[in-house]
PDB file of C-alpha atoms in Angstrom:
ATOM      1  CA  MET A1482      24.325  49.358 -52.754  1.00  0.00           C
ATOM      2  CA  GLY A1483      27.505  47.451 -52.617  1.00  0.00           C
ATOM      3  CA  THR A1484      28.672  44.257 -50.949  1.00  0.00           C
ATOM      4  CA  ASP A1485      28.154  45.851 -47.418  1.00  0.00           C
ATOM      5  CA  ILE A1486      24.998  45.863 -47.023  1.00  0.00           C
ATOM      6  CA  VAL A1487      22.824  42.675 -45.339  1.00  0.00           C
ATOM      7  CA  LYS A1488      20.282  41.481 -47.824  1.00  0.00           C
ATOM      8  CA  GLU A1489      17.224  40.182 -46.507  1.00  0.00           C
ATOM      9  CA  GLN A1490      16.242  36.545 -45.924  1.00  0.00           C
ATOM     10  CA  THR A1491      20.158  36.056 -45.819  1.00  0.00           C
ATOM     11  CA  PRO A1492      20.967  33.539 -43.106  1.00  0.00           C
ATOM     12  CA  GLU A1493      23.065  36.654 -41.372  1.00  0.00           C
ATOM     13  CA  TYR A1494      19.780  38.716 -41.582  1.00  0.00           C
ATOM     14  CA  LEU A1495      17.659  35.732 -40.208  1.00  0.00           C
ATOM     15  CA  PHE A1496      20.167  35.433 -37.351  1.00  0.00           C
ATOM     16  CA  ALA A1497      20.075  38.769 -36.379  1.00  0.00           C
ATOM     17  CA  ASP A1498      16.372  39.015 -36.756  1.00  0.00           C
ATOM     18  CA  ALA A1499      16.084  36.018 -34.292  1.00  0.00           C
ATOM     19  CA  VAL A1500      18.584  37.532 -31.602  1.00  0.00           C
ATOM     20  CA  TYR A1501      17.023  40.941 -31.836  1.00  0.00           C
ATOM     21  CA  SER A1502      13.550  38.911 -31.441  1.00  0.00           C
ATOM     22  CA  PHE A1503      14.580  36.984 -28.534  1.00  0.00           C
ATOM     23  CA  ILE A1504      15.911  40.295 -26.768  1.00  0.00           C
ATOM     24  CA  ASP A1505      12.767  41.860 -27.281  1.00  0.00           C
ATOM     25  CA  LEU A1506      10.944  39.401 -25.748  1.00  0.00           C
ATOM     26  CA  ALA A1507      13.100  38.989 -22.654  1.00  0.00           C
ATOM     27  CA  GLN A1508      12.662  42.552 -22.285  1.00  0.00           C
ATOM     28  CA  LEU A1509       9.058  42.144 -22.203  1.00  0.00           C
ATOM     29  CA  VAL A1510       8.798  39.380 -19.877  1.00  0.00           C
ATOM     30  CA  ALA A1511      11.263  41.037 -17.374  1.00  0.00           C
ATOM     31  CA  ASN A1512       9.080  43.960 -17.444  1.00  0.00           C
ATOM     32  CA  ARG A1513       5.687  42.353 -17.263  1.00  0.00           C
ATOM     33  CA  LEU A1514       6.502  39.661 -14.230  1.00  0.00           C
ATOM     34  CA  SER A1515       9.237  41.528 -12.365  1.00  0.00           C
ATOM     35  CA  LYS A1516       9.019  45.381 -13.255  1.00  0.00           C
ATOM     36  CA  LYS A1517      12.749  44.799 -14.496  1.00  0.00           C
ATOM     37  CA  MET A1518      14.598  46.084 -17.870  1.00  0.00           C
ATOM     38  CA  PHE A1519      17.071  43.151 -19.359  1.00  0.00           C
ATOM     39  CA  TRP A1520      20.366  44.704 -20.450  1.00  0.00           C
ATOM     40  CA  LEU A1521      22.707  43.209 -22.669  1.00  0.00           C
ATOM     41  CA  ILE A1522      26.026  45.073 -23.071  1.00  0.00           C
ATOM     42  CA  GLY A1523      28.833  43.087 -24.421  1.00  0.00           C
ATOM     43  CA  GLU A1524      29.230  39.578 -24.465  1.00  0.00           C
ATOM     44  CA  ALA A1525      26.782  37.013 -22.387  1.00  0.00           C
ATOM     45  CA  PRO A1526      26.738  36.199 -19.982  1.00  0.00           C
ATOM     46  CA  ASP A1527      29.070  38.759 -18.129  1.00  0.00           C
ATOM     47  CA  GLY A1528      27.086  41.861 -19.909  1.00  0.00           C
ATOM     48  CA  ILE A1529      23.532  40.767 -18.895  1.00  0.00           C
ATOM     49  CA  ALA A1530      21.772  42.740 -16.255  1.00  0.00           C
ATOM     50  CA  TRP A1531      18.428  42.972 -14.641  1.00  0.00           C
ATOM     51  CA  ARG A1532      17.802  46.494 -13.121  1.00  0.00           C
ATOM     52  CA  ASP A1533      14.190  48.079 -11.586  1.00  0.00           C
ATOM     53  CA  VAL A1534      12.369  49.898 -13.844  1.00  0.00           C
ATOM     54  CA  ASP A1535      12.925  52.893 -11.906  1.00  0.00           C
ATOM     55  CA  GLU A1536      16.612  53.135 -11.757  1.00  0.00           C
ATOM     56  CA  LYS A1537      18.150  55.008 -14.258  1.00  0.00           C
TER      57      LYS A1537
END
């Protein structure tokens, strides 16, 4: 498939999976504990936001 594809179990794949797992856990905790949604747009810390679930 070429060199542009990230293969499974490489350091890059494992890092991306860890980042995704952290963001997914933050979203779950925020929603369960405070009815908030976790947003990360751009770079941390400026891109991190917490929004009410009802907010659109």
